């Protein structure tokens, strides 16, 4: 891994769908810089995109100037990504038990679980935080 890489990359974006591509590019660039195989880079990119889309769609109050915070941490051969929104919801989506494939909703969470090595969601004082990690070369 390049010693000049930042240990933490933090992005604050407005809670709008049009900013998801910015996050995708940033995460893709970071994973590539860490030497992740092409398939793993794509997995991380899709999982993070789904998590941010969920935060924008479900975790923000429309027209309230809400933001989504994306933190990427480099830990040796692992990339940890946290996505935090300002969700007023009291119930937490099931990040520990992905949905079945018959329902119309929840497939993004299922994909996040399938593509990342770890995926969990927690309620914070400010909203919902999703934490996902991917180890380089694990597949």
Coordinates of N, CA and C in Angstrom, one line a residue:
X1 N 0.8 -1.2 0.0 CA 0.0 0.0 0.0 C 0.9 1.2 0.0
X2 N 0.5 2.3 -0.7 CA 1.2 3.5 -0.8 C 1.2 4.2 0.5
X3 N 2.4 4.6 1.0 CA 2.5 5.3 2.3 C 1.9 6.7 2.3
X4 N 1.6 7.2 1.1 CA 1.1 8.6 1.0 C -0.4 8.6 1.0
X5 N -1.1 7.5 1.0 CA -2.5 7.4 1.1 C -3.0 8.0 2.4
X6 N -4.2 8.7 2.4 CA -4.7 9.2 3.7 C -5.2 8.0 4.4
X7 N -5.2 8.0 5.7 CA -5.7 7.0 6.6 C -7.2 7.1 6.7
X8 N -7.7 8.3 6.5 CA -9.2 8.5 6.6 C -9.6 9.5 5.5
X9 N -10.6 9.1 4.7 CA -11.1 10.0 3.7 C -12.6 10.2 4.1
X10 N -13.0 11.5 4.3 CA -14.3 11.8 4.8 C -15.0 12.7 3.8
X11 N -16.2 12.3 3.4 CA -17.0 13.1 2.4 C -18.3 13.5 3.1
X12 N -18.7 14.7 3.0 CA -20.0 15.2 3.4 C -20.8 15.6 2.2
X13 N -21.9 14.9 1.9 CA -22.7 15.3 0.7 C -24.1 15.6 1.1
X14 N -24.7 16.5 0.3 CA -26.1 16.8 0.5 C -26.9 15.4 0.2
X15 N -28.0 15.3 1.0 CA -28.8 14.0 0.8 C -29.6 14.1 -0.4
X16 N -28.9 14.0 -1.6 CA -29.5 14.0 -2.9 C -28.9 12.9 -3.7
X17 N -29.7 12.3 -4.5 CA -29.2 11.1 -5.3 C -28.1 11.5 -6.3
X18 N -28.1 12.8 -6.8 CA -27.2 13.2 -7.8 C -25.7 13.2 -7.3
X19 N -25.5 13.1 -6.0 CA -24.2 13.2 -5.4 C -23.6 11.8 -5.2
X20 N -24.4 10.7 -5.4 CA -23.9 9.4 -5.2 C -22.7 9.0 -6.1
X21 N -22.8 9.5 -7.3 CA -21.6 9.3 -8.2 C -20.3 9.8 -7.7
X22 N -20.4 10.9 -7.0 CA -19.1 11.5 -6.4 C -18.6 10.5 -5.4
X23 N -19.4 10.0 -4.6 CA -19.0 9.0 -3.6 C -18.4 7.8 -4.2
X24 N -19.1 7.3 -5.3 CA -18.6 6.1 -6.0 C -17.2 6.3 -6.5
X25 N -17.0 7.5 -7.1 CA -15.7 7.7 -7.7 C -14.6 7.8 -6.6
X26 N -14.9 8.4 -5.5 CA -14.0 8.6 -4.4 C -13.6 7.2 -3.8
X27 N -14.6 6.4 -3.6 CA -14.4 5.1 -3.0 C -13.6 4.2 -4.0
X28 N -14.0 4.2 -5.2 CA -13.3 3.4 -6.3 C -11.9 3.8 -6.3
X29 N -11.6 5.1 -6.4 CA -10.2 5.6 -6.4 C -9.4 5.1 -5.2
X30 N -10.0 5.2 -4.1 CA -9.3 4.8 -2.8 C -9.0 3.3 -2.9
X31 N -10.0 2.4 -3.2 CA -9.8 1.0 -3.3 C -8.8 0.6 -4.3
X32 N -8.8 1.3 -5.5 CA -7.8 1.0 -6.5 C -6.4 1.4 -6.0
X33 N -6.3 2.5 -5.3 CA -5.0 2.9 -4.7 C -4.4 2.0 -3.7
X34 N -5.3 1.3 -3.0 CA -4.9 0.3 -2.0 C -4.5 -1.1 -2.6
X35 N -4.7 -1.2 -3.9 CA -4.4 -2.4 -4.6 C -5.4 -3.5 -4.6
X36 N -6.7 -3.2 -4.4 CA -7.8 -4.1 -4.4 C -7.9 -4.7 -5.8
X37 N -8.2 -6.0 -6.0 CA -8.4 -6.5 -7.3 C -9.7 -5.8 -7.9
X38 N -9.7 -5.8 -9.2 CA -10.8 -5.1 -10.0 C -12.2 -5.6 -9.5
X39 N -12.4 -6.9 -9.3 CA -13.7 -7.4 -8.8 C -14.1 -6.8 -7.4
X40 N -13.1 -6.8 -6.6 CA -13.3 -6.2 -5.2 C -13.6 -4.7 -5.3
X41 N -12.9 -4.0 -6.1 CA -13.2 -2.6 -6.3 C -14.7 -2.4 -6.7
X42 N -15.1 -3.2 -7.7 CA -16.5 -3.1 -8.1 C -17.5 -3.4 -7.0
X43 N -17.2 -4.5 -6.2 CA -18.0 -4.8 -5.1 C -18.2 -3.7 -4.1
X44 N -17.0 -3.1 -3.7 CA -17.1 -2.0 -2.7 C -17.9 -0.8 -3.3
X45 N -17.6 -0.5 -4.6 CA -18.3 0.6 -5.2 C -19.8 0.4 -5.2
X46 N -20.3 -0.8 -5.6 CA -21.7 -1.1 -5.6 C -22.3 -1.0 -4.2
X47 N -21.7 -1.7 -3.2 CA -22.2 -1.7 -1.8 C -22.3 -0.3 -1.2
X48 N -21.3 0.5 -1.4 CA -21.3 1.8 -0.9 C -22.4 2.7 -1.6
X49 N -22.5 2.5 -2.9 CA -23.5 3.2 -3.6 C -24.9 2.9 -3.1
X50 N -25.2 1.6 -2.8 CA -26.5 1.1 -2.3 C -26.7 1.7 -0.9
X51 N -25.7 1.7 0.0 CA -25.8 2.3 1.3 C -26.1 3.8 1.3
X52 N -25.4 4.5 0.4 CA -25.6 5.9 0.3 C -27.0 6.2 -0.2
X53 N -27.4 5.4 -1.2 CA -28.8 5.6 -1.8 C -29.8 5.4 -0.7
X54 N -29.6 4.4 0.1 CA -30.6 4.1 1.2 C -30.6 5.3 2.2
X55 N -29.4 5.9 2.5 CA -29.4 7.0 3.4 C -30.1 8.2 2.8
X56 N -29.9 8.4 1.5 CA -30.6 9.6 0.9 C -32.1 9.3 0.8
X57 N -32.5 8.2 0.4 CA -33.9 7.9 0.3 C -34.7 7.8 1.6
X58 N -34.1 7.0 2.5 CA -34.8 6.7 3.8 C -34.3 7.5 5.0
X59 N -33.1 8.0 4.9 CA -32.5 8.6 6.1 C -32.4 10.1 6.1
X60 N -33.2 10.7 5.3 CA -33.1 12.2 5.4 C -34.5 12.8 5.2
X61 N -34.7 13.9 5.7 CA -35.9 14.7 5.6 C -35.9 15.5 4.4
X62 N -36.8 15.3 3.4 CA -36.7 16.1 2.2 C -36.7 17.6 2.4
X63 N -35.9 18.3 1.7 CA -35.9 19.8 1.7 C -35.4 20.3 3.1
X64 N -34.8 19.5 3.9 CA -34.4 20.0 5.2 C -32.9 20.3 5.3
X65 N -32.2 20.2 4.1 CA -30.8 20.4 4.1 C -30.0 19.3 4.7
X66 N -30.5 18.1 4.7 CA -29.9 17.0 5.4 C -28.6 16.6 4.6
X67 N -27.7 16.0 5.3 CA -26.4 15.6 4.7 C -26.2 14.1 5.0
X68 N -25.4 13.5 4.2 CA -24.9 12.1 4.5 C -23.4 12.2 4.6
X69 N -22.8 11.5 5.6 CA -21.4 11.5 5.8 C -20.9 10.1 5.5
X70 N -19.8 10.1 4.7 CA -19.2 8.9 4.3 C -17.7 8.9 4.7
X71 N -17.4 8.0 5.6 CA -16.0 7.9 6.1 C -15.4 6.6 5.6
X72 N -14.2 6.7 5.0 CA -13.4 5.6 4.5 C -12.2 5.5 5.4
X73 N -11.9 4.4 6.0 CA -10.7 4.2 6.8 C -9.9 3.1 6.2
X74 N -8.6 3.4 6.1 CA -7.6 2.4 5.6 C -7.0 1.7 6.8
X75 N -7.2 0.4 6.9 CA -6.7 -0.4 8.0 C -5.9 -1.6 7.4
X76 N -4.6 -1.4 7.3 CA -3.7 -2.4 6.7 C -4.2 -2.8 5.3
X77 N -4.7 -4.1 5.2 CA -5.3 -4.6 4.0 C -6.8 -4.5 3.9
X78 N -7.4 -3.7 4.7 CA -8.8 -3.6 4.9 C -9.3 -2.2 4.6
X79 N -10.4 -2.1 3.9 CA -11.1 -0.8 3.8 C -12.4 -0.8 4.6
X80 N -12.6 0.1 5.5 CA -13.8 0.2 6.3 C -14.5 1.5 5.9
X81 N -15.8 1.3 5.5 CA -16.6 2.5 5.1 C -17.8 2.6 6.0
X82 N -18.0 3.8 6.5 CA -19.1 4.1 7.4 C -20.0 5.2 6.7
X83 N -21.3 5.0 6.6 CA -22.2 5.9 6.0 C -23.2 6.3 7.1
X84 N -23.3 7.6 7.4 CA -24.2 8.0 8.5 C -25.1 9.1 8.0
X85 N -26.4 8.9 8.3 CA -27.4 9.8 7.8 C -28.1 10.5 9.0
X86 N -29.1 11.3 8.8 CA -29.8 12.0 9.8 C -31.2 11.5 10.0
X87 N -31.4 10.2 9.9 CA -32.7 9.6 9.9 C -33.4 9.8 11.2
X88 N -34.7 10.3 11.1 CA -35.5 10.4 12.3 C -36.2 9.1 12.7
X89 N -36.0 8.1 11.8 CA -36.7 6.8 12.1 C -36.2 6.2 13.4
X90 N -37.1 5.6 14.1 CA -36.7 4.9 15.3 C -36.4 3.5 15.1
X91 N -36.9 2.9 14.0 CA -36.6 1.5 13.8 C -35.4 1.4 12.8
X92 N -34.6 0.5 13.0 CA -33.4 0.3 12.2 C -33.6 -0.8 11.2
X93 N -33.3 -0.6 9.9 CA -33.4 -1.7 9.0 C -32.6 -2.9 9.4
X94 N -33.0 -4.0 9.0 CA -32.3 -5.2 9.4 C -31.0 -5.4 8.5
X95 N -29.9 -5.0 9.1 CA -28.6 -5.2 8.5 C -28.0 -6.5 8.8
X96 N -28.4 -7.1 9.9 CA -27.9 -8.4 10.3 C -28.6 -9.6 9.7
X97 N -29.8 -9.4 9.2 CA -30.6 -10.4 8.5 C -31.2 -9.9 7.2
X98 N -30.4 -10.1 6.1 CA -30.9 -9.6 4.8 C -32.3 -10.2 4.5
X99 N -33.0 -9.4 3.7 CA -34.4 -9.8 3.3 C -34.3 -11.0 2.3
X100 N -35.5 -11.6 2.1 CA -35.6 -12.7 1.1 C -35.8 -12.0 -0.2
X101 N -35.5 -12.7 -1.3 CA -35.5 -12.1 -2.6 C -36.9 -11.9 -3.3
X102 N -37.9 -12.3 -2.6 CA -39.3 -12.2 -3.1 C -39.8 -10.7 -3.0
X103 N -39.4 -10.1 -1.9 CA -40.0 -8.7 -1.7 C -39.4 -7.7 -2.7
X104 N -40.1 -6.6 -2.8 CA -39.7 -5.5 -3.7 C -38.6 -4.7 -3.1
X105 N -38.6 -4.5 -1.8 CA -37.7 -3.6 -1.1 C -36.6 -4.5 -0.4
X106 N -35.5 -3.8 0.0 CA -34.5 -4.4 0.8 C -33.4 -5.2 0.0
X107 N -33.5 -5.2 -1.3 CA -32.4 -5.9 -2.1 C -31.1 -5.2 -2.0
X108 N -31.1 -3.9 -1.8 CA -29.8 -3.2 -1.6 C -29.0 -3.6 -0.4
X109 N -29.8 -3.8 0.7 CA -29.1 -4.3 1.9 C -28.6 -5.7 1.7
X110 N -29.4 -6.6 1.0 CA -28.9 -7.9 0.7 C -27.7 -7.9 -0.1
X111 N -27.6 -7.0 -1.1 CA -26.4 -6.9 -1.9 C -25.2 -6.4 -1.1
X112 N -25.4 -5.5 -0.2 CA -24.3 -5.0 0.7 C -23.7 -6.1 1.4
X113 N -24.6 -7.0 2.0 CA -24.1 -8.2 2.7 C -23.3 -9.1 1.8
X114 N -23.8 -9.3 0.6 CA -23.2 -10.3 -0.3 C -21.8 -9.8 -0.8
X115 N -21.7 -8.5 -1.0 CA -20.5 -7.9 -1.6 C -19.4 -7.5 -0.6
X116 N -19.8 -7.3 0.6 CA -18.8 -6.9 1.6 C -18.5 -8.0 2.6
X117 N -17.3 -8.0 3.3 CA -17.0 -9.0 4.2 C -17.8 -8.8 5.5
X118 N -18.1 -7.6 5.9 CA -18.9 -7.2 7.1 C -19.8 -6.1 6.7
X119 N -21.0 -6.2 7.3 CA -22.0 -5.1 7.1 C -22.9 -5.1 8.4
X120 N -23.0 -3.9 9.0 CA -23.8 -3.8 10.2 C -24.4 -2.3 10.3
X121 N -25.5 -2.2 10.9 CA -26.1 -0.9 11.0 C -26.4 -0.7 12.5
X122 N -26.2 0.6 12.9 CA -26.5 1.0 14.3 C -27.2 2.3 14.3
X123 N -28.0 2.5 15.4 CA -28.7 3.8 15.6 C -27.8 4.7 16.4
X124 N -27.6 5.9 16.0 CA -26.8 6.9 16.7 C -27.7 8.0 17.2
X125 N -27.1 9.0 17.9 CA -27.9 10.1 18.4 C -28.4 11.0 17.2
X126 N -27.7 10.9 16.1 CA -28.0 11.7 14.9 C -28.8 11.0 13.8
X127 N -28.8 9.7 13.8 CA -29.4 9.0 12.7 C -29.0 7.5 12.7
X128 N -28.8 7.0 11.5 CA -28.4 5.6 11.3 C -27.0 5.6 10.7
X129 N -26.1 4.7 11.2 CA -24.8 4.5 10.7 C -24.7 3.1 10.2
X130 N -24.2 2.9 9.0 CA -23.9 1.6 8.4 C -22.4 1.5 8.3
X131 N -21.9 0.4 8.8 CA -20.4 0.2 8.8 C -20.2 -1.1 8.0
X132 N -19.4 -1.0 6.9 CA -19.1 -2.1 6.0 C -17.5 -2.2 5.9
X133 N -17.0 -3.4 5.7 CA -15.6 -3.6 5.5 C -15.3 -4.6 4.4
X134 N -14.2 -4.5 3.8 CA -13.8 -5.4 2.8 C -12.3 -5.6 2.9
X135 N -11.8 -6.8 3.0 CA -10.4 -7.2 3.1 C -9.9 -7.4 1.7
X136 N -8.7 -6.8 1.4 CA -8.1 -6.9 0.1 C -7.8 -8.4 -0.2
X137 N -8.2 -8.9 -1.3 CA -7.9 -10.2 -1.8 C -8.7 -11.3 -1.2
X138 N -9.6 -11.0 -0.3 CA -10.4 -12.1 0.3 C -11.5 -12.6 -0.6
X139 N -11.9 -11.7 -1.5 CA -12.9 -12.1 -2.5 C -14.3 -11.7 -2.2

